[in-house]
Coordinates of C-alpha atoms in Angstrom, one line a residue:
M1 CA -1.6 32.1 11.7
K2 CA -3.6 30.5 14.4
Q3 CA -1.3 28.7 17.0
I4 CA -1.5 25.1 17.4
S5 CA -3.9 24.2 20.4
K6 CA -2.1 23.8 23.6
I7 CA -1.2 20.4 24.4
Y8 CA -1.3 18.7 27.6
K9 CA 2.1 16.5 28.2
G10 CA -0.2 13.5 29.0
F11 CA -1.7 14.0 25.7
L12 CA 1.8 13.7 24.2
L13 CA 2.6 10.8 26.1
L14 CA -0.7 9.0 24.6
A15 CA 0.0 10.0 21.3
L16 CA 3.4 8.4 21.7
C17 CA 1.6 5.3 23.0
T18 CA -0.9 5.3 20.0
A19 CA -1.4 2.7 17.7
G20 CA 1.9 1.0 18.0
L21 CA 3.7 3.6 16.1
S22 CA 6.3 4.9 18.6
S23 CA 7.9 3.9 22.1
C24 CA 6.4 5.5 25.3
K25 CA 10.1 5.7 26.6
D26 CA 11.9 9.0 26.8
Y27 CA 9.2 10.9 24.8
L28 CA 10.0 14.2 26.0
D29 CA 12.9 15.6 28.3
R30 CA 12.2 18.9 30.0
E31 CA 12.3 20.1 33.5
D32 CA 8.8 21.8 33.9
T33 CA 6.5 18.9 34.0
S34 CA 3.5 21.1 34.8
G35 CA 0.9 23.1 32.7
F36 CA 0.9 23.4 29.1
I37 CA 3.4 22.8 26.3
T38 CA 3.0 26.0 24.1
N39 CA 3.3 26.1 20.5
D40 CA 6.8 27.5 20.7
Q41 CA 8.0 24.7 23.2
I42 CA 6.9 22.0 20.7
W43 CA 8.9 23.6 17.8
K44 CA 12.0 23.8 19.9
N45 CA 12.2 20.0 20.8
S46 CA 12.7 17.6 18.4
K47 CA 10.8 14.9 20.8
A48 CA 7.8 17.0 21.3
I49 CA 7.5 17.5 17.3
D50 CA 7.8 13.5 17.1
A51 CA 4.9 13.2 19.3
V52 CA 2.6 15.8 17.5
L53 CA 3.5 13.7 14.4
V54 CA 2.5 10.5 16.0
N55 CA -0.8 12.2 17.0
L56 CA -1.6 13.3 13.3
Y57 CA -1.5 9.4 12.7
D58 CA -3.7 8.5 15.5
G59 CA -6.3 11.2 14.6
G60 CA -6.0 11.7 11.1
L61 CA -6.3 8.3 9.5
R62 CA -9.8 7.4 8.4
L63 CA -9.0 3.7 7.9
D64 CA -12.4 1.7 8.1
E65 CA -10.9 -0.5 10.8
F66 CA -11.9 -2.7 13.5
D67 CA -14.2 -0.4 15.8
D68 CA -15.2 1.8 12.8
W69 CA -19.1 1.1 13.1
Y70 CA -21.6 3.4 11.7
T71 CA -24.2 4.8 14.5
G72 CA -22.5 2.6 17.1
K73 CA -21.7 -1.0 17.3
E74 CA -24.9 -2.0 18.6
N75 CA -26.1 -1.7 14.8
N76 CA -23.7 -4.1 13.2
L77 CA -23.1 -1.6 10.3
N78 CA -19.7 -1.6 8.7
P79 CA -18.6 -1.8 5.2
T80 CA -18.5 -5.8 5.5
A81 CA -22.2 -6.0 6.8
L82 CA -23.5 -3.6 4.1
S83 CA -21.6 -5.3 1.2
D84 CA -22.7 -8.9 -0.1
E85 CA -20.1 -10.1 2.1
A86 CA -22.0 -10.7 5.1
Q87 CA -25.0 -9.5 7.2
G88 CA -25.5 -8.2 10.7
S89 CA -26.3 -10.8 13.3
Y90 CA -28.3 -9.0 16.1
Q91 CA -31.7 -9.7 16.2
K92 CA -32.9 -5.8 16.9
D93 CA -30.3 -4.5 14.4
P94 CA -32.4 -1.7 12.7
A95 CA -30.7 -2.1 9.5
F96 CA -31.2 -5.9 9.3
S97 CA -34.2 -6.9 11.4
N98 CA -37.9 -6.7 10.3
A99 CA -37.8 -9.1 7.3
N100 CA -41.0 -7.6 5.7
T101 CA -39.5 -4.2 5.0
V102 CA -36.6 -2.8 2.7
Y103 CA -33.6 -1.1 4.1
T104 CA -32.7 1.6 1.9
Y105 CA -28.9 2.7 2.1
G106 CA -28.8 5.9 4.2
D107 CA -27.8 9.6 3.2
Y108 CA -25.0 9.8 5.7
L109 CA -23.6 6.1 5.5
F110 CA -20.2 6.1 6.6
E111 CA -19.8 9.8 6.5
D112 CA -17.0 11.7 7.6
K113 CA -18.2 15.2 8.3
F114 CA -16.1 18.1 6.9
S115 CA -16.1 19.7 10.3
D116 CA -14.5 16.6 11.7
R117 CA -12.0 16.1 8.9
Y118 CA -10.6 19.3 8.4
V119 CA -9.6 19.6 11.8
H120 CA -6.8 17.0 11.0
I121 CA -6.2 18.4 7.8
R122 CA -5.5 22.0 9.2
R123 CA -3.3 20.3 12.0
A124 CA -1.1 18.6 9.2
N125 CA -1.0 21.8 7.2
E126 CA 0.0 23.8 10.6
F127 CA 2.8 21.2 11.1
L128 CA 4.4 21.7 7.7
L129 CA 4.3 25.2 8.1
N130 CA 6.0 25.3 11.7
L131 CA 8.3 22.6 10.3
E132 CA 10.0 24.9 7.8
N133 CA 10.8 27.4 10.5
T134 CA 12.3 25.2 13.3
D135 CA 15.8 24.5 14.1
A136 CA 15.3 21.7 16.2
V137 CA 15.7 19.3 13.4
N138 CA 18.3 19.3 10.4
D139 CA 17.3 19.7 6.8
E140 CA 17.4 15.6 6.2
Q141 CA 14.9 15.4 9.0
K142 CA 12.8 18.0 7.9
Q143 CA 12.5 16.4 4.5
A144 CA 11.4 13.1 6.2
Y145 CA 8.8 14.6 8.6
N146 CA 7.5 16.6 5.6
A147 CA 7.1 13.5 3.3
E148 CA 5.4 11.5 6.3
V149 CA 2.9 14.4 7.1
R150 CA 2.1 14.8 3.6
F151 CA 1.4 11.0 3.4
V152 CA -1.2 11.4 6.5
R153 CA -2.8 14.2 4.7
A154 CA -3.0 12.2 1.5
M155 CA -4.7 9.7 3.3
E156 CA -6.9 12.1 4.9
Y157 CA -7.9 13.3 1.6
F158 CA -8.3 9.8 0.2
S159 CA -10.7 8.9 2.9
S160 CA -12.9 11.9 2.1
V161 CA -12.9 11.8 -1.8
K162 CA -14.2 8.1 -1.7
R163 CA -17.1 9.1 0.2
Y164 CA -17.9 12.8 -1.4
G165 CA -16.1 13.0 -4.6
G166 CA -14.6 16.3 -4.8
V167 CA -13.8 18.1 -1.5
P168 CA -12.1 21.5 -0.6
L169 CA -8.2 21.2 -1.2
L170 CA -6.4 23.0 1.6
V171 CA -2.8 22.7 1.4
E172 CA -1.8 25.7 3.5
P173 CA -3.1 26.8 7.2
Q174 CA -6.0 29.3 7.0
E175 CA -5.7 32.7 8.6
F176 CA -8.4 33.1 11.2
N177 CA -10.2 36.4 11.1
P178 CA -12.8 36.8 13.8
S179 CA -14.5 39.4 11.8
D180 CA -14.7 37.8 8.5
F181 CA -15.3 34.2 8.5
T182 CA -15.7 34.2 4.5
V183 CA -11.9 33.8 4.3
L184 CA -12.6 30.3 5.9
Q185 CA -15.3 29.4 3.2
V186 CA -13.7 27.7 0.2
P187 CA -15.6 25.7 -2.5
R188 CA -15.3 22.1 -3.5
N189 CA -12.5 21.1 -5.7
T190 CA -13.5 18.6 -8.6
E191 CA -12.9 14.9 -7.9
Q192 CA -10.4 14.7 -10.4
E193 CA -8.3 17.6 -9.0
C194 CA -8.5 15.5 -5.6
Y195 CA -7.4 12.4 -7.1
D196 CA -4.5 14.3 -8.9
F197 CA -3.5 15.8 -5.6
I198 CA -3.3 12.6 -3.8
I199 CA -1.3 10.7 -6.7
N200 CA 1.0 13.5 -7.3
E201 CA 1.6 13.8 -3.4
C202 CA 2.5 10.4 -3.5
K203 CA 5.1 10.7 -6.3
A204 CA 6.5 13.8 -4.6
I205 CA 7.2 12.3 -1.1
A206 CA 7.8 8.6 -2.2
D207 CA 11.6 8.9 -2.4
F208 CA 11.8 10.8 0.9
L209 CA 10.2 8.0 2.8
P210 CA 12.6 5.1 4.0
V211 CA 11.9 1.7 2.1
T212 CA 12.0 0.2 5.4
R213 CA 11.9 1.1 9.3
S214 CA 12.6 -0.7 12.4
G215 CA 12.3 -0.4 15.9
S216 CA 9.7 2.0 17.2
E217 CA 9.4 3.5 13.8
Q218 CA 8.5 0.3 12.0
Y219 CA 4.7 1.0 11.8
R220 CA 5.2 4.3 10.3
A221 CA 5.0 5.4 6.6
T222 CA 7.5 4.0 4.2
K223 CA 8.0 4.4 0.6
G224 CA 5.8 1.4 0.0
A225 CA 3.1 3.1 1.9
A226 CA 3.0 6.0 -0.4
L227 CA 3.2 4.0 -3.6
A228 CA 0.6 1.7 -2.2
L229 CA -2.0 4.8 -1.6
L230 CA -1.1 5.9 -5.0
S231 CA -1.9 2.3 -6.4
R232 CA -5.2 2.0 -4.9
A233 CA -6.3 5.8 -5.4
A234 CA -5.4 5.6 -8.9
L235 CA -7.1 2.4 -9.6
Y236 CA -10.3 4.2 -7.9
A237 CA -10.1 6.9 -10.1
G238 CA -9.6 4.9 -13.2
S239 CA -12.9 3.0 -12.2
I240 CA -14.8 6.2 -11.5
A241 CA -13.7 7.6 -15.0
K242 CA -14.8 4.4 -16.7
Y243 CA -17.9 3.3 -15.0
G244 CA -19.2 6.6 -13.3
S245 CA -20.6 10.1 -15.0
V246 CA -19.6 13.5 -14.3
Q247 CA -21.9 15.7 -12.6
I248 CA -22.4 19.1 -10.9
N249 CA -19.5 20.4 -13.2
G250 CA -17.1 17.6 -12.4
L251 CA -17.7 17.9 -8.4
V252 CA -18.2 14.3 -8.8
G253 CA -17.2 12.0 -11.6
I254 CA -14.1 12.0 -13.9
P255 CA -14.1 12.1 -17.6
S256 CA -14.1 8.8 -19.2
S257 CA -11.2 9.9 -21.3
E258 CA -8.8 9.8 -18.4
A259 CA -9.6 6.0 -17.4
T260 CA -6.6 4.7 -18.9
H261 CA -4.2 7.3 -17.7
Y262 CA -5.3 6.6 -14.1
F263 CA -5.1 2.6 -14.6
T264 CA -1.6 3.3 -15.8
E265 CA -0.7 5.2 -13.0
S266 CA -1.9 2.6 -10.5
Y267 CA -0.2 -0.1 -12.8
N268 CA 3.2 1.9 -12.4
A269 CA 3.0 2.3 -8.7
S270 CA 2.2 -1.4 -8.2
K271 CA 5.2 -2.2 -10.3
E272 CA 7.3 0.0 -8.2
I273 CA 6.5 -1.8 -5.1
F274 CA 7.6 -5.0 -6.4
A275 CA 10.8 -3.4 -7.4
L276 CA 11.7 -2.6 -3.9
N277 CA 12.1 -6.2 -3.2
V278 CA 11.0 -6.0 0.7
Y279 CA 7.8 -7.6 0.4
H280 CA 6.4 -11.1 -0.3
L281 CA 3.5 -13.1 0.2
Y282 CA 3.1 -14.8 3.7
D283 CA 3.6 -18.5 3.0
E284 CA 5.3 -20.1 6.2
N285 CA 2.8 -22.9 7.0
A286 CA 2.3 -25.8 4.9
D287 CA -1.4 -26.0 6.1
K288 CA -2.6 -23.4 3.5
A289 CA -6.0 -22.5 5.7
Q290 CA -4.0 -22.2 8.6
N291 CA -1.4 -19.8 7.0
F292 CA -4.0 -17.7 5.5
Y293 CA -5.4 -17.5 8.8
D294 CA -2.1 -16.7 10.4
L295 CA -1.3 -13.9 7.9
F296 CA -3.9 -11.8 10.0
S297 CA -3.6 -13.1 13.2
K298 CA -2.3 -11.6 16.5
A299 CA 0.1 -14.5 16.9
V300 CA 1.9 -13.3 13.8
N301 CA 1.0 -9.4 14.7
G302 CA 1.6 -8.1 11.2
N303 CA 5.2 -9.3 11.2
N304 CA 4.4 -11.2 8.2
G305 CA 6.7 -9.8 5.5
E306 CA 3.3 -8.9 3.4
Y307 CA 1.8 -6.0 5.3
I308 CA 3.2 -2.6 3.7
F309 CA 1.1 -0.4 6.2
Q310 CA -0.8 -1.4 9.2
K311 CA -2.4 -0.2 12.4
Q312 CA -0.8 -1.6 15.7
Y313 CA -2.7 -1.8 19.0
S314 CA -1.6 -1.9 22.4
L315 CA -3.7 -2.7 25.4
S316 CA -1.1 -1.4 28.1
G317 CA -0.9 1.8 26.1
G318 CA -4.6 2.2 26.3
K319 CA -5.3 1.8 22.4
A320 CA -7.0 -1.7 22.1
H321 CA -10.0 -2.7 20.0
S322 CA -13.2 -4.8 20.6
W323 CA -13.2 -6.9 17.3
D324 CA -13.1 -10.3 19.3
K325 CA -15.8 -9.5 21.7
M326 CA -18.0 -8.1 18.8
N327 CA -17.6 -11.1 16.6
A328 CA -17.0 -14.3 18.6
P329 CA -19.2 -17.1 17.7
F330 CA -22.0 -17.6 20.3
S331 CA -20.7 -19.9 22.7
Y332 CA -17.1 -18.2 22.7
R333 CA -18.2 -14.6 23.5
G334 CA -17.8 -14.9 27.1
G335 CA -21.4 -13.6 27.4
G336 CA -23.0 -10.7 25.7
W337 CA -22.2 -9.1 22.2
G338 CA -20.1 -11.6 19.9
C339 CA -21.5 -12.8 16.5
G340 CA -21.4 -9.6 14.6
M341 CA -20.4 -10.4 11.1
A342 CA -22.5 -13.2 9.5
P343 CA -20.8 -14.2 6.4
T344 CA -23.6 -15.1 3.9
L345 CA -23.7 -18.4 1.9
E346 CA -23.4 -16.2 -1.4
M347 CA -19.9 -15.4 0.1
V348 CA -19.0 -18.9 1.0
E349 CA -19.7 -20.1 -2.4
E350 CA -17.4 -17.6 -3.8
F351 CA -14.7 -19.6 -2.6
E352 CA -14.0 -22.3 -5.4
Y353 CA -12.9 -25.9 -5.0
T354 CA -9.3 -26.4 -4.9
D355 CA -9.5 -27.7 -8.6
G356 CA -10.5 -24.9 -9.7
T357 CA -14.4 -25.8 -10.0
D358 CA -17.3 -23.5 -9.2
G359 CA -17.7 -23.2 -5.5
K360 CA -21.3 -23.7 -5.0
L361 CA -21.8 -26.5 -2.1
K362 CA -22.9 -29.8 -2.8
L363 CA -25.9 -30.3 -1.1
F364 CA -27.8 -33.0 -3.5
E365 CA -27.2 -35.8 -5.4
D366 CA -27.1 -35.6 -9.1
D367 CA -30.6 -35.7 -9.3
G368 CA -30.9 -32.3 -7.5
V369 CA -33.5 -33.8 -5.2
T370 CA -32.0 -36.2 -2.8
P371 CA -30.0 -34.8 -0.1
I372 CA -26.4 -35.9 0.4
R373 CA -25.9 -37.4 3.9
Y374 CA -22.6 -36.4 5.5
D375 CA -21.2 -37.9 8.7
D376 CA -20.3 -34.4 10.0
P377 CA -21.3 -30.8 8.7
Y378 CA -17.7 -30.0 8.0
E379 CA -17.5 -32.7 5.3
L380 CA -19.6 -30.8 3.1
F381 CA -16.8 -28.0 2.7
D382 CA -14.1 -30.9 1.6
G383 CA -12.0 -29.6 -0.9
K384 CA -13.0 -25.9 -0.9
D385 CA -10.3 -23.0 -1.3
P386 CA -8.3 -23.0 1.8
R387 CA -8.8 -19.5 2.2
L388 CA -12.5 -20.1 3.1
F389 CA -11.2 -21.9 6.4
G390 CA -9.0 -19.1 7.3
S391 CA -11.7 -16.5 6.5
V392 CA -15.0 -18.0 8.0
Y393 CA -16.1 -20.5 10.4
V394 CA -18.3 -22.9 8.8
P395 CA -20.5 -25.3 10.9
G396 CA -18.1 -27.8 12.3
S397 CA -15.0 -25.7 12.1
P398 CA -12.6 -26.3 14.8
L399 CA -12.1 -23.7 17.5
K400 CA -10.1 -23.9 20.7
D401 CA -11.0 -27.1 22.5
S402 CA -14.2 -27.5 20.7
K403 CA -15.8 -26.9 17.3
V404 CA -18.2 -24.5 16.1
E405 CA -21.7 -26.0 16.2
W406 CA -24.6 -24.3 14.1
L407 CA -27.6 -26.5 13.7
R408 CA -31.0 -25.7 12.2
G409 CA -32.7 -28.7 13.7
I410 CA -33.5 -32.3 13.8
I411 CA -35.4 -34.5 11.4
G412 CA -37.2 -37.4 12.7
A413 CA -37.2 -41.0 11.2
D414 CA -40.6 -40.1 9.7
G415 CA -39.3 -37.1 8.0
T416 CA -40.7 -34.5 10.4
R417 CA -38.5 -31.4 11.0
Y418 CA -37.9 -30.0 14.4
Q419 CA -36.6 -26.4 14.2
A420 CA -34.4 -24.4 16.5
Y421 CA -36.5 -21.9 18.1
N422 CA -34.5 -19.9 20.5
Q423 CA -31.3 -18.6 21.0
P424 CA -28.8 -21.2 21.8
D425 CA -28.1 -20.4 25.3
K426 CA -31.9 -20.9 26.0
D427 CA -34.0 -24.0 25.7
N428 CA -34.5 -25.7 22.3
S429 CA -35.2 -29.1 23.6
V430 CA -37.5 -31.4 21.5
M431 CA -38.8 -34.9 21.8
V432 CA -38.0 -37.1 18.6
D433 CA -39.1 -40.7 18.4
G434 CA -38.9 -40.8 22.1
K435 CA -35.5 -39.1 22.6
K436 CA -34.8 -35.5 23.7
Y437 CA -32.4 -33.4 21.5
S438 CA -31.5 -30.1 21.3
A439 CA -32.6 -28.6 18.0
S440 CA -29.9 -26.0 18.0
G441 CA -26.3 -26.0 18.3
K442 CA -24.3 -24.2 21.0
D443 CA -23.7 -21.6 18.2
G444 CA -26.9 -21.1 16.6
G445 CA -29.6 -22.3 14.5
A446 CA -32.9 -20.3 15.3
D447 CA -34.1 -17.3 13.5
I448 CA -34.3 -15.1 16.7
G449 CA -31.6 -14.1 19.2
D450 CA -28.3 -12.6 18.4
A451 CA -26.4 -15.7 17.0
S452 CA -25.5 -15.6 13.4
K453 CA -28.6 -16.3 11.0
T454 CA -26.7 -17.5 8.2
G455 CA -24.7 -20.5 9.7
F456 CA -21.4 -18.7 9.4
Y457 CA -19.1 -16.5 11.4
E458 CA -16.0 -14.6 10.5
R459 CA -12.6 -15.9 11.4
K460 CA -10.3 -13.6 9.6
F461 CA -8.8 -11.2 12.3
F462 CA -10.3 -13.1 15.3
D463 CA -7.9 -13.8 18.0
E464 CA -8.1 -17.6 18.9
T465 CA -5.6 -17.1 21.8
Q466 CA -7.4 -14.6 23.4
T467 CA -8.9 -15.7 26.8
N468 CA -10.3 -12.4 28.3
M469 CA -13.1 -11.8 26.0
D470 CA -14.3 -8.5 26.8
M471 CA -14.6 -4.8 25.2
G472 CA -11.5 -2.9 24.6
K473 CA -9.0 -5.9 25.2
S474 CA -7.9 -6.8 21.3
E475 CA -4.6 -6.2 19.9
T476 CA -4.8 -7.8 16.4
P477 CA -3.3 -5.3 14.0
W478 CA -5.4 -4.0 11.1
V479 CA -3.9 -4.3 7.8
V480 CA -4.4 -1.1 5.7
F481 CA -2.0 -2.1 2.5
R482 CA -0.4 -5.5 2.0
L483 CA 1.1 -7.1 -1.2
G484 CA -1.6 -9.4 -1.8
E485 CA -4.1 -6.3 -2.6
I486 CA -1.2 -4.9 -4.9
Y487 CA -0.9 -8.1 -7.0
L488 CA -4.5 -7.7 -7.7
N489 CA -4.4 -4.0 -8.3
L490 CA -1.9 -4.7 -10.7
A491 CA -4.1 -7.6 -12.5
E492 CA -7.0 -5.2 -12.6
A493 CA -4.9 -2.3 -14.2
C494 CA -3.7 -4.8 -16.6
M495 CA -7.2 -5.8 -17.6
E496 CA -8.3 -2.2 -17.9
I497 CA -5.5 -0.9 -19.7
G498 CA -5.6 -3.8 -22.3
G499 CA -2.8 -5.8 -23.7
K500 CA -1.2 -7.1 -20.7
D501 CA -3.4 -10.3 -20.1
G502 CA -0.1 -12.2 -19.2
E503 CA 0.9 -10.1 -16.5
A504 CA -2.7 -10.2 -14.9
L505 CA -2.6 -13.9 -15.2
D506 CA 0.5 -14.1 -13.4
A507 CA -0.1 -11.6 -10.6
V508 CA -3.6 -13.5 -10.1
N509 CA -1.8 -16.9 -9.9
A510 CA 0.7 -15.7 -7.5
I511 CA -2.3 -15.2 -5.4
R512 CA -3.8 -18.4 -6.1
E513 CA -0.6 -20.4 -5.7
R514 CA -0.1 -18.9 -2.1
A515 CA -3.7 -20.0 -1.5
G516 CA -3.1 -23.6 -2.7
I517 CA -5.8 -23.4 -5.3
K518 CA -5.5 -24.5 -9.2
L519 CA -3.7 -21.8 -11.3
L520 CA -5.7 -20.2 -14.0
N521 CA -5.1 -20.8 -17.8
E522 CA -6.7 -17.7 -18.9
I523 CA -7.8 -14.4 -17.3
S524 CA -10.7 -11.9 -17.6
L525 CA -11.9 -8.7 -15.7
E526 CA -14.4 -10.9 -14.1
K527 CA -11.9 -13.6 -12.9
V528 CA -9.8 -10.8 -11.3
R529 CA -12.6 -9.2 -9.7
H530 CA -13.6 -12.8 -8.4
E531 CA -10.2 -13.1 -7.1
R532 CA -10.2 -10.0 -5.5
R533 CA -13.6 -10.7 -3.9
V534 CA -12.2 -13.9 -2.1
E535 CA -8.7 -12.8 -1.4
L536 CA -9.7 -9.4 0.5
A537 CA -12.8 -10.6 2.0
F538 CA -13.7 -9.0 5.1
E539 CA -11.1 -6.4 4.9
K540 CA -13.6 -3.9 4.0
Q541 CA -12.8 -3.4 0.6
R542 CA -15.5 -5.0 -1.2
Y543 CA -18.2 -2.4 -0.2
W544 CA -15.9 0.6 -2.0
D545 CA -15.2 -1.9 -4.7
M546 CA -18.8 -2.1 -5.7
K547 CA -19.2 1.6 -5.5
R548 CA -16.3 2.5 -7.8
W549 CA -17.3 0.0 -10.1
H550 CA -20.8 1.3 -10.1
I551 CA -22.4 -2.1 -9.9
A552 CA -23.9 -1.5 -6.3
H553 CA -27.0 -0.1 -7.4
L554 CA -27.9 -3.2 -9.7
D555 CA -30.1 -6.0 -8.8
V556 CA -28.6 -8.7 -7.0
K557 CA -29.4 -11.1 -9.9
Q558 CA -26.9 -8.7 -11.7
G559 CA -24.2 -8.7 -8.8
G560 CA -25.6 -5.7 -7.0
L561 CA -26.8 -4.9 -3.7
T562 CA -30.4 -4.0 -4.6
N563 CA -32.8 -7.0 -3.7
F564 CA -29.7 -8.5 -1.8
R565 CA -30.8 -10.1 1.4
G566 CA -28.3 -13.2 2.0
T567 CA -29.0 -16.7 1.9
A568 CA -28.4 -19.0 5.0
L569 CA -27.0 -22.6 4.9
Y570 CA -28.9 -25.0 7.5
P571 CA -27.7 -28.2 8.7
W572 CA -30.2 -30.9 9.9
Y573 CA -29.3 -33.9 12.2
N574 CA -31.2 -37.3 11.0
V575 CA -32.1 -39.5 13.9
S576 CA -32.5 -42.2 11.6
D577 CA -28.8 -42.6 10.7
G578 CA -27.0 -39.9 12.7
K579 CA -25.9 -38.0 9.6
Y580 CA -26.2 -34.7 8.3
T581 CA -28.2 -33.1 5.4
F582 CA -28.5 -29.6 4.4
T583 CA -30.9 -26.8 3.0
T584 CA -30.9 -23.4 2.3
G585 CA -33.2 -20.5 3.4
V586 CA -33.6 -16.9 3.6
P587 CA -32.8 -15.4 7.2
P588 CA -35.3 -12.9 8.7
K589 CA -33.3 -10.0 7.3
Q590 CA -34.2 -6.9 5.1
L591 CA -34.0 -6.6 1.5
R592 CA -31.7 -3.9 0.6
S593 CA -31.9 -1.1 -1.8
F594 CA -28.9 1.0 -3.2
L595 CA -30.0 4.1 -5.1
E596 CA -27.7 5.9 -7.6
K597 CA -27.1 8.7 -5.4
N598 CA -25.8 6.5 -2.8
Y599 CA -22.5 6.5 -4.6
Y600 CA -21.8 9.5 -3.0
I601 CA -22.6 10.4 0.4
R602 CA -24.9 13.5 1.2
L603 CA -22.8 16.5 2.5
N604 CA -23.9 17.1 6.2
N605 CA -26.3 20.1 6.6
T606 CA -24.1 21.8 9.3
D607 CA -21.0 21.6 6.8
I608 CA -23.1 23.3 4.1
S609 CA -24.9 25.9 6.5
T610 CA -21.3 27.0 7.6
N611 CA -19.7 27.3 4.0
P612 CA -22.6 28.2 1.5
K613 CA -19.8 27.7 -1.3
L614 CA -20.3 24.0 -0.7
I615 CA -22.6 22.4 -3.2
Q616 CA -24.7 19.4 -2.3
N617 CA -23.9 16.1 -4.0
P618 CA -26.6 15.0 -6.7
G619 CA -29.9 13.3 -5.3
Y620 CA -29.6 15.3 -2.1
E621 CA -30.7 18.5 -3.0
N622 CA -33.9 19.1 -1.0

């Protein structure tokens, strides 16, 4: 077997500091601090073994987290912006600028090249083999390490299968023979085989992982994390079986006859998580909007009782992210960047009113023509689901010692409209009825520049306490699995299995009760999906949900992404009475086109050229 690559001591130290998974103290006691640590040395020292394991977490988990941008952060492409939740704000963003053209979802969108991914899978396999032969840890520790690495490996495979469909399943180290590369060339397994592997691994390891962890180990895999992966992966598999189609001999797609089986697997895993009695929906603040924001905040820092598995960050450990700098409302960004994710009006209106009525904003009187006049833009949102205010900065939202100001323009006494025409830090002055006004708010209003073009900014995950607004300074943890999702997984599985409407209703109502919104009297699959869209907004799940439900290719009028552009809300200040009225409009962004082939990503040409046994995904054959 090819030995694990030589590892510098400093690399091991970085591994221990990574992702908040372990302490940096006393990471390795050894006399010789120079040169390399060889494979043999690692497997004779339990602390070195632990360090390698932590590195598997850091390098091996593809999480769609904060800094996971496609083609670079300057393009604003991530699963939030490319779902129907939001659009990228930047003026020169190639996927969203040039409103007269159509953006077709790319062949390699969010790819995870085999040449990159299988480095981590091979490292996991090598770890497992070396673990069997070491005497540095006892049998009980071996079982725990084995389960933990298999969890990481299962996560790696889940990240791949949701992108490509079936991928090669490698579960043992490959022998490297420089005179015969063909032994390394293996074909793809079917998509069903890959999901079965993930599900079976989670079942096999769950009981060997601790129910809870504390101290320096608190962010490593637990039994709940394994069950949460099972819950999500099985739900995906059930959806693919029910709504997708089997192609290229099962390399993509799962037979429809298997749908109920996978939904039942997801249901059972979710029930097991509840039976652990170690997680609860975070509900510490009587202010429901603030409570929902706090759940994802740096202040609470993941210690909320709801997170099942998370990725922690540490500025002092050299592992921080840039979410706040990338997404701060314009006037709060500290110069440059900011404004990244601009929620659409469609997303804002998905949030109902607390009395359970439809979330469409009340812009006009009952005649549908006369604009309603508001004393403050924030009043427009009175009575909305508190989760909206925990997730989105709307015009007038309080933030720090000020409020978010997004203004489309000024309306004179004679009805003349004076629209914002510049980025908000540039001149937007207009003379109206002999008085000078700014046609823009400090956080946007015009169709040019980098500020939001929709009137909204993302609040969820934004650290309102951060004062050093710069790249690589943020420490808010990323949630991978939380109990709120498990309630919704359970509800969806119940509806798909059939005959479990009562359980589905109870699960959704548990979410709505915590949110502070009227409970439902009846349930449907559509209502479950709606609740999922609102509760999990901006957690980078919507894009993958639309793919597994096979609705992304549909026209926007049917709930899909084709011909979706996203709508903006435009507040106007009326000089005649000092009140605000609203219109809606279409930001200068491209229409989108999601093709059937985009349900799976194109295999990279380099991967195929080095492994002729790989078969390309449908629609990408040429």
